[in-house]
Amino acid sequence: MSTSTRDCSWDFFKCVLMFFVIFGHFCPASATEWTPVTRIVGLFAMPSFFFISGHFQSEIQNLQAFVTKLKKTFYRVSVPLLSWGLVYVLLNLSKVCPFIELFSYSDTVNQQAVVEYFKYSPYYIAGFFWYLTTLLLCIVIGSLISWCISIYRPLGIGFLMISPIVFCIVSPSFVERYNFSFVWLFYALGMLYRQFTIKLFWNSISKFQRFFFIVLSIFVAYVGTQLHPRYTFYFTPNVIGQSSLLFIIVRFALYLLAVLLAMFWMTRCFRRYSDSHWVQQLAKYGRDTLFIYCSHVVFLDTFYRPYILPHLYVEGTSWESFVTEHLIGLLVSFVVYYVLQMICIHCKKITFVSVCLMGNKV
């Protein structure tokens, strides 16, 4: 009887991070600006996902392994991206959430608008599901670098270490448009973590060390609320030409610290409560974060923002309004996560759903 060697801690991390992603999307009463709390969440949630993905970047030894990796990536990322993208396009096309004016005032179909919508729908899909688009690019480039490492390790490791700078210097392009040049840093760090089997955190810490991490977490949270506006979120086209080098270093260091602190606290929590039922259950949920991410994004744009959100929050600047907004945001995030997870569990046995919407190969 074989025993599983799967490290459930990473699944637990992904589940917790996905909840924060949903909370960051559902909490703000205004979609144009984040609250201080969701700015802090934005510092570590998605970058941590790319760090974990980089950690699980498989080693590529030869051309056959590279082709096999591309095939696996096609099923794991590309198929769900296209499937959920089609759902997104059809929902918008049916005016569940008006993306463009598909119908004229006389209620006759504007055929030209429909043609234009389908013409540019790949751009809408890639932009809205930027996480999957960027992850796809990271996997392909990460596989090439891994192949280089297998051929000549010093050269491959060297290029992996300088690659974040290289991708920040290049001129604006498709990869930069979808945040690749920013999140690649964390994917590369995840690959380095795997290459050198770095142990970031120890099993036991002293009271002084715990106090140090608490103070550092508060400091990063405070600075993050000042330097993390929504409109610059993961946005780095022509970053070297448009920003000072000092600002770039400070910005990347802030995100990196936030990721490391998030990993530290989640590691402490998992080690302390790993035997409890709820932690084990969360670890199981963490295996289906791709389904949760795609489904909640579609729900967010087609139902939540246009219909539900306006009835939940009342604009206000008082402390009571701020607290109420976040309590409602937490409640909504929990309910949405739970409902989508139950749908995922019950639909997982359906082959079509499992392959097309969850990225599971037949």
Short mmCIF file of C-alpha atoms in Angstrom, two decimals:
data_model
loop_
_atom_site.label_atom_id
_atom_site.label_comp_id
_atom_site.label_asym_id
_atom_site.label_seq_id
_atom_site.Cartn_x
_atom_site.Cartn_y
_atom_site.Cartn_z
CA MET A 1 0.00 0.00 0.00
CA SER A 2 1.61 3.27 -1.10
CA THR A 3 1.62 6.32 1.11
CA SER A 4 1.33 9.84 -0.16
CA THR A 5 4.37 12.07 0.21
CA ARG A 6 2.42 15.23 -0.61
CA ASP A 7 3.32 18.16 1.65
CA CYS A 8 -0.09 19.42 2.77
CA SER A 9 1.34 22.65 4.15
CA TRP A 10 1.55 24.13 0.65
CA ASP A 11 -2.11 23.30 0.02
CA PHE A 12 -2.97 24.97 3.31
CA PHE A 13 -1.01 28.07 2.25
CA LYS A 14 -2.86 28.22 -1.08
CA CYS A 15 -6.25 27.93 0.59
CA VAL A 16 -5.50 30.77 3.02
CA LEU A 17 -4.05 32.94 0.25
CA MET A 18 -7.07 32.35 -2.01
CA PHE A 19 -9.39 33.49 0.77
CA PHE A 20 -7.40 36.72 1.02
CA VAL A 21 -7.60 37.13 -2.77
CA ILE A 22 -11.40 36.82 -2.63
CA PHE A 23 -11.57 39.18 0.33
CA GLY A 24 -9.42 41.74 -1.50
CA HIS A 25 -11.80 41.59 -4.47
CA PHE A 26 -15.08 41.62 -2.54
CA CYS A 27 -14.40 43.99 0.34
CA PRO A 28 -13.97 47.49 -1.16
CA ALA A 29 -17.19 49.45 -1.39
CA SER A 30 -15.62 51.28 -4.31
CA ALA A 31 -13.93 49.31 -7.08
CA THR A 32 -11.67 52.27 -7.89
CA GLU A 33 -9.68 52.22 -4.67
CA TRP A 34 -8.66 49.68 -2.08
CA THR A 35 -9.01 50.16 1.64
CA PRO A 36 -5.87 50.11 3.83
CA VAL A 37 -6.63 46.52 4.82
CA THR A 38 -6.99 45.26 1.25
CA ARG A 39 -3.81 47.12 0.29
CA ILE A 40 -1.98 45.05 2.88
CA VAL A 41 -3.58 41.88 1.50
CA GLY A 42 -2.47 42.90 -1.99
CA LEU A 43 1.13 43.03 -0.82
CA PHE A 44 1.41 39.28 -0.25
CA ALA A 45 -1.56 37.37 -1.68
CA MET A 46 -0.80 37.06 -5.40
CA PRO A 47 3.03 37.36 -5.08
CA SER A 48 2.91 34.43 -2.63
CA PHE A 49 0.98 32.35 -5.16
CA PHE A 50 3.72 32.92 -7.73
CA PHE A 51 6.38 32.06 -5.15
CA ILE A 52 4.64 28.75 -4.49
CA SER A 53 4.22 28.09 -8.22
CA GLY A 54 7.93 28.73 -8.75
CA HIS A 55 8.73 26.33 -5.94
CA PHE A 56 6.83 23.59 -7.78
CA GLN A 57 8.44 24.31 -11.14
CA SER A 58 9.52 20.87 -12.28
CA GLU A 59 13.09 20.17 -13.35
CA ILE A 60 13.54 19.93 -17.13
CA GLN A 61 16.34 17.60 -18.15
CA ASN A 62 15.87 17.35 -21.91
CA LEU A 63 13.70 18.31 -24.87
CA GLN A 64 11.25 15.50 -24.21
CA ALA A 65 10.74 16.67 -20.62
CA PHE A 66 10.20 20.23 -21.89
CA VAL A 67 7.54 19.08 -24.37
CA THR A 68 5.89 17.00 -21.63
CA LYS A 69 5.82 20.06 -19.36
CA LEU A 70 4.21 22.15 -22.10
CA LYS A 71 1.53 19.49 -22.59
CA LYS A 72 0.84 19.40 -18.87
CA THR A 73 0.71 23.20 -18.76
CA PHE A 74 -1.75 23.17 -21.64
CA TYR A 75 -4.17 21.01 -19.64
CA ARG A 76 -3.51 22.65 -16.28
CA VAL A 77 -3.59 26.32 -17.34
CA SER A 78 -4.51 26.92 -20.97
CA VAL A 79 -7.66 24.77 -21.09
CA PRO A 80 -9.20 26.32 -17.93
CA LEU A 81 -8.21 29.81 -19.15
CA LEU A 82 -10.03 29.29 -22.45
CA SER A 83 -13.01 27.50 -20.86
CA TRP A 84 -13.62 30.08 -18.16
CA GLY A 85 -12.88 32.81 -20.69
CA LEU A 86 -15.66 31.48 -22.90
CA VAL A 87 -18.04 31.49 -19.92
CA TYR A 88 -17.01 35.06 -19.18
CA VAL A 89 -17.56 36.17 -22.78
CA LEU A 90 -20.98 34.50 -23.06
CA LEU A 91 -22.20 35.99 -19.79
CA ASN A 92 -21.17 39.45 -20.90
CA LEU A 93 -22.60 38.86 -24.34
CA SER A 94 -25.98 38.02 -22.84
CA LYS A 95 -25.88 41.32 -20.94
CA VAL A 96 -25.85 39.66 -17.53
CA CYS A 97 -23.19 42.27 -16.92
CA PRO A 98 -23.07 44.89 -19.70
CA PHE A 99 -19.52 45.04 -21.00
CA ILE A 100 -20.39 46.79 -24.25
CA GLU A 101 -23.69 47.93 -25.73
CA LEU A 102 -24.77 44.84 -27.63
CA PHE A 103 -28.32 45.95 -28.24
CA SER A 104 -29.70 49.12 -29.74
CA TYR A 105 -32.52 51.15 -28.22
CA SER A 106 -34.96 49.39 -30.50
CA ASP A 107 -34.03 46.05 -28.93
CA THR A 108 -32.61 44.74 -32.18
CA VAL A 109 -29.25 43.07 -32.09
CA ASN A 110 -26.38 45.33 -33.06
CA GLN A 111 -24.52 42.86 -35.23
CA GLN A 112 -21.46 45.07 -35.62
CA ALA A 113 -21.11 45.34 -31.83
CA VAL A 114 -21.30 41.55 -31.52
CA VAL A 115 -18.64 41.10 -34.19
CA GLU A 116 -16.37 43.65 -32.51
CA TYR A 117 -16.88 42.03 -29.12
CA PHE A 118 -15.85 38.59 -30.38
CA LYS A 119 -12.98 40.16 -32.31
CA TYR A 120 -11.47 41.58 -29.13
CA SER A 121 -12.69 38.91 -26.71
CA PRO A 122 -9.25 37.20 -26.48
CA TYR A 123 -7.86 40.50 -25.19
CA TYR A 124 -10.68 40.78 -22.61
CA ILE A 125 -10.09 37.21 -21.46
CA ALA A 126 -6.32 37.59 -21.16
CA GLY A 127 -6.70 40.89 -19.33
CA PHE A 128 -9.37 39.77 -16.91
CA PHE A 129 -7.73 36.43 -16.16
CA TRP A 130 -4.30 38.06 -15.96
CA TYR A 131 -3.22 35.63 -13.25
CA LEU A 132 -3.54 32.60 -15.53
CA THR A 133 -2.03 34.42 -18.50
CA THR A 134 0.97 35.47 -16.43
CA LEU A 135 1.29 32.06 -14.79
CA LEU A 136 1.38 30.47 -18.24
CA LEU A 137 4.28 32.73 -19.25
CA CYS A 138 6.09 32.04 -15.97
CA ILE A 139 5.79 28.27 -16.43
CA VAL A 140 7.10 28.37 -20.01
CA ILE A 141 10.05 30.65 -19.19
CA GLY A 142 10.68 28.83 -15.92
CA SER A 143 10.86 25.55 -17.82
CA LEU A 144 13.40 27.00 -20.25
CA ILE A 145 15.56 28.24 -17.38
CA SER A 146 15.23 24.89 -15.60
CA TRP A 147 16.41 23.20 -18.79
CA CYS A 148 19.38 25.57 -18.87
CA ILE A 149 20.16 24.71 -15.23
CA SER A 150 20.21 21.00 -16.06
CA ILE A 151 22.69 21.62 -18.92
CA TYR A 152 25.07 23.92 -17.04
CA ARG A 153 23.98 24.71 -13.48
CA PRO A 154 26.12 27.83 -12.77
CA LEU A 155 24.95 29.56 -15.95
CA GLY A 156 21.32 28.60 -15.41
CA ILE A 157 21.30 29.74 -11.77
CA GLY A 158 23.06 32.97 -12.75
CA PHE A 159 20.48 33.79 -15.40
CA LEU A 160 17.66 32.89 -13.00
CA MET A 161 19.05 35.39 -10.47
CA ILE A 162 19.42 38.27 -12.94
CA SER A 163 16.26 37.51 -14.95
CA PRO A 164 13.97 39.75 -12.81
CA ILE A 165 16.17 42.75 -13.66
CA VAL A 166 16.26 41.79 -17.34
CA PHE A 167 12.47 41.58 -17.57
CA CYS A 168 12.09 44.95 -15.84
CA ILE A 169 14.39 46.67 -18.34
CA VAL A 170 12.77 45.39 -21.53
CA SER A 171 10.41 47.74 -23.36
CA PRO A 172 6.63 47.44 -22.95
CA SER A 173 5.29 44.31 -24.57
CA PHE A 174 2.71 41.57 -24.12
CA VAL A 175 4.53 40.04 -21.15
CA GLU A 176 4.74 43.39 -19.37
CA ARG A 177 1.14 44.26 -20.07
CA TYR A 178 -0.02 41.35 -17.97
CA ASN A 179 2.25 42.03 -15.00
CA PHE A 180 4.84 39.39 -15.87
CA SER A 181 7.86 41.61 -15.23
CA PHE A 182 6.71 42.18 -11.65
CA VAL A 183 5.49 38.77 -10.51
CA TRP A 184 8.34 36.92 -12.23
CA LEU A 185 10.59 37.99 -9.34
CA PHE A 186 8.56 35.88 -6.92
CA TYR A 187 8.33 32.93 -9.31
CA ALA A 188 12.13 33.05 -9.69
CA LEU A 189 12.58 33.21 -5.92
CA GLY A 190 10.36 30.14 -5.59
CA MET A 191 12.58 28.33 -8.09
CA LEU A 192 15.69 29.34 -6.13
CA TYR A 193 14.02 28.14 -2.94
CA ARG A 194 13.61 24.72 -4.55
CA GLN A 195 17.09 24.65 -6.10
CA PHE A 196 18.90 25.32 -2.83
CA THR A 197 16.34 23.68 -0.51
CA ILE A 198 16.42 26.82 1.62
CA LYS A 199 14.86 26.53 5.06
CA LEU A 200 13.40 29.95 5.67
CA PHE A 201 11.87 29.25 9.05
CA TRP A 202 12.88 27.12 11.99
CA ASN A 203 10.67 24.86 14.10
CA SER A 204 10.84 26.85 17.32
CA ILE A 205 11.42 30.54 17.95
CA SER A 206 12.19 32.53 21.07
CA LYS A 207 9.98 35.27 22.50
CA PHE A 208 12.39 37.88 21.16
CA GLN A 209 12.25 36.43 17.65
CA ARG A 210 8.45 36.32 17.79
CA PHE A 211 8.40 39.95 18.96
CA PHE A 212 10.75 40.89 16.10
CA PHE A 213 8.47 39.31 13.48
CA ILE A 214 5.42 41.02 14.99
CA VAL A 215 7.10 44.43 14.86
CA LEU A 216 8.37 43.80 11.31
CA SER A 217 4.86 42.76 10.22
CA ILE A 218 3.36 45.96 11.63
CA PHE A 219 6.05 48.04 9.92
CA VAL A 220 5.47 46.39 6.52
CA ALA A 221 1.71 46.78 6.91
CA TYR A 222 2.06 50.49 7.69
CA VAL A 223 4.45 51.20 4.82
CA GLY A 224 2.35 49.06 2.49
CA THR A 225 -0.74 51.18 3.03
CA GLN A 226 1.27 54.25 1.97
CA LEU A 227 3.07 52.82 -1.09
CA HIS A 228 0.51 50.44 -2.54
CA PRO A 229 -2.20 52.36 -4.46
CA ARG A 230 -4.49 50.30 -6.66
CA TYR A 231 -3.48 51.92 -9.92
CA THR A 232 0.16 50.81 -9.59
CA PHE A 233 -0.70 47.28 -8.51
CA TYR A 234 1.81 44.93 -10.17
CA PHE A 235 2.23 47.50 -12.96
CA THR A 236 5.83 47.81 -14.19
CA PRO A 237 6.02 48.54 -17.93
CA ASN A 238 9.23 50.45 -18.66
CA VAL A 239 9.81 50.44 -14.94
CA ILE A 240 13.49 51.42 -15.17
CA GLY A 241 12.76 54.36 -17.44
CA GLN A 242 9.73 55.67 -15.53
CA SER A 243 10.82 55.29 -11.91
CA SER A 244 13.94 55.89 -9.89
CA LEU A 245 16.11 52.89 -9.09
CA LEU A 246 15.70 53.53 -5.36
CA PHE A 247 11.89 53.44 -5.66
CA ILE A 248 12.07 50.16 -7.59
CA ILE A 249 14.33 48.57 -4.96
CA VAL A 250 12.13 49.76 -2.08
CA ARG A 251 8.97 48.56 -3.82
CA PHE A 252 10.29 45.07 -4.57
CA ALA A 253 11.79 44.80 -1.08
CA LEU A 254 8.44 45.73 0.47
CA TYR A 255 6.57 43.05 -1.48
CA LEU A 256 9.28 40.49 -0.78
CA LEU A 257 9.15 41.18 2.95
CA ALA A 258 5.36 40.90 2.86
CA VAL A 259 5.59 37.50 1.12
CA LEU A 260 8.19 36.17 3.54
CA LEU A 261 6.19 37.38 6.55
CA ALA A 262 3.01 35.82 5.18
CA MET A 263 4.82 32.53 4.62
CA PHE A 264 6.29 32.74 8.13
CA TRP A 265 2.96 33.25 9.90
CA MET A 266 1.18 30.61 7.82
CA THR A 267 4.03 28.18 8.55
CA ARG A 268 3.74 28.85 12.28
CA CYS A 269 -0.01 28.34 12.13
CA PHE A 270 0.24 25.09 10.17
CA ARG A 271 2.93 23.61 12.41
CA ARG A 272 0.96 24.42 15.54
CA TYR A 273 -2.45 23.22 14.36
CA SER A 274 -1.57 20.69 11.63
CA ASP A 275 -3.32 17.87 13.51
CA SER A 276 -6.61 19.72 13.82
CA HIS A 277 -9.52 18.83 11.55
CA TRP A 278 -10.08 22.35 10.21
CA VAL A 279 -6.46 22.76 9.09
CA GLN A 280 -6.54 19.41 7.31
CA GLN A 281 -9.82 20.42 5.67
CA LEU A 282 -8.37 23.73 4.50
CA ALA A 283 -5.40 21.84 3.05
CA LYS A 284 -7.85 19.75 0.98
CA TYR A 285 -9.56 22.91 -0.23
CA GLY A 286 -6.20 24.33 -1.28
CA ARG A 287 -5.91 21.76 -4.07
CA ASP A 288 -8.66 23.44 -6.10
CA THR A 289 -7.62 27.08 -5.96
CA LEU A 290 -7.56 27.39 -9.76
CA PHE A 291 -11.28 26.57 -9.93
CA ILE A 292 -12.03 28.94 -7.04
CA TYR A 293 -10.04 31.75 -8.61
CA CYS A 294 -11.67 31.53 -12.04
CA SER A 295 -15.21 31.00 -10.78
CA HIS A 296 -15.05 33.83 -8.25
CA VAL A 297 -13.64 36.25 -10.86
CA VAL A 298 -16.54 35.47 -13.22
CA PHE A 299 -19.01 35.86 -10.35
CA LEU A 300 -17.32 39.08 -9.30
CA ASP A 301 -17.66 40.78 -12.68
CA THR A 302 -21.01 39.42 -13.82
CA PHE A 303 -23.09 39.46 -10.62
CA TYR A 304 -21.36 40.90 -7.57
CA ARG A 305 -20.18 44.31 -8.73
CA PRO A 306 -23.16 45.28 -10.90
CA TYR A 307 -26.00 43.87 -8.76
CA ILE A 308 -24.99 42.80 -5.24
CA LEU A 309 -22.31 45.29 -4.23
CA PRO A 310 -24.44 48.47 -4.57
CA HIS A 311 -26.93 47.07 -2.02
CA LEU A 312 -24.38 45.94 0.57
CA TYR A 313 -22.40 49.06 1.34
CA VAL A 314 -23.31 52.62 2.17
CA GLU A 315 -20.65 55.18 1.34
CA GLY A 316 -19.18 56.75 4.43
CA THR A 317 -15.92 57.84 5.98
CA SER A 318 -16.66 57.14 9.64
CA TRP A 319 -14.88 54.47 11.63
CA GLU A 320 -18.15 52.56 12.02
CA SER A 321 -18.61 52.45 8.24
CA PHE A 322 -15.04 51.21 7.79
CA VAL A 323 -15.49 48.39 10.31
CA THR A 324 -18.91 47.43 8.93
CA GLU A 325 -17.55 47.30 5.38
CA HIS A 326 -14.78 44.89 6.34
CA LEU A 327 -17.01 42.69 8.46
CA ILE A 328 -19.44 42.38 5.56
CA GLY A 329 -16.49 41.76 3.23
CA LEU A 330 -15.22 38.93 5.43
CA LEU A 331 -18.68 37.37 5.67
CA VAL A 332 -19.30 37.59 1.91
CA SER A 333 -15.83 36.21 1.16
CA PHE A 334 -16.37 33.25 3.47
CA VAL A 335 -19.80 32.46 2.01
CA VAL A 336 -18.62 32.76 -1.60
CA TYR A 337 -15.52 30.65 -0.94
CA TYR A 338 -17.56 27.94 0.79
CA VAL A 339 -20.28 27.82 -1.87
CA LEU A 340 -17.79 27.69 -4.75
CA GLN A 341 -15.80 25.00 -2.94
CA MET A 342 -18.91 22.86 -2.46
CA ILE A 343 -19.74 23.27 -6.15
CA CYS A 344 -16.19 22.24 -6.99
CA ILE A 345 -16.35 19.14 -4.77
CA HIS A 346 -19.67 17.97 -6.19
CA CYS A 347 -18.70 18.64 -9.83
CA LYS A 348 -15.21 17.17 -9.64
CA LYS A 349 -16.46 13.72 -10.62
CA ILE A 350 -17.89 15.09 -13.87
CA THR A 351 -15.17 14.54 -16.47
CA PHE A 352 -16.01 17.58 -18.57
CA VAL A 353 -15.92 19.91 -15.58
CA SER A 354 -12.79 18.32 -14.15
CA VAL A 355 -10.87 18.65 -17.43
CA CYS A 356 -12.14 21.97 -18.77
CA LEU A 357 -12.71 24.01 -15.60
CA MET A 358 -10.25 22.49 -13.13
CA GLY A 359 -7.35 21.60 -15.40
CA ASN A 360 -7.27 17.90 -14.55
CA LYS A 361 -5.97 15.73 -17.35
CA VAL A 362 -8.04 12.68 -18.27
#
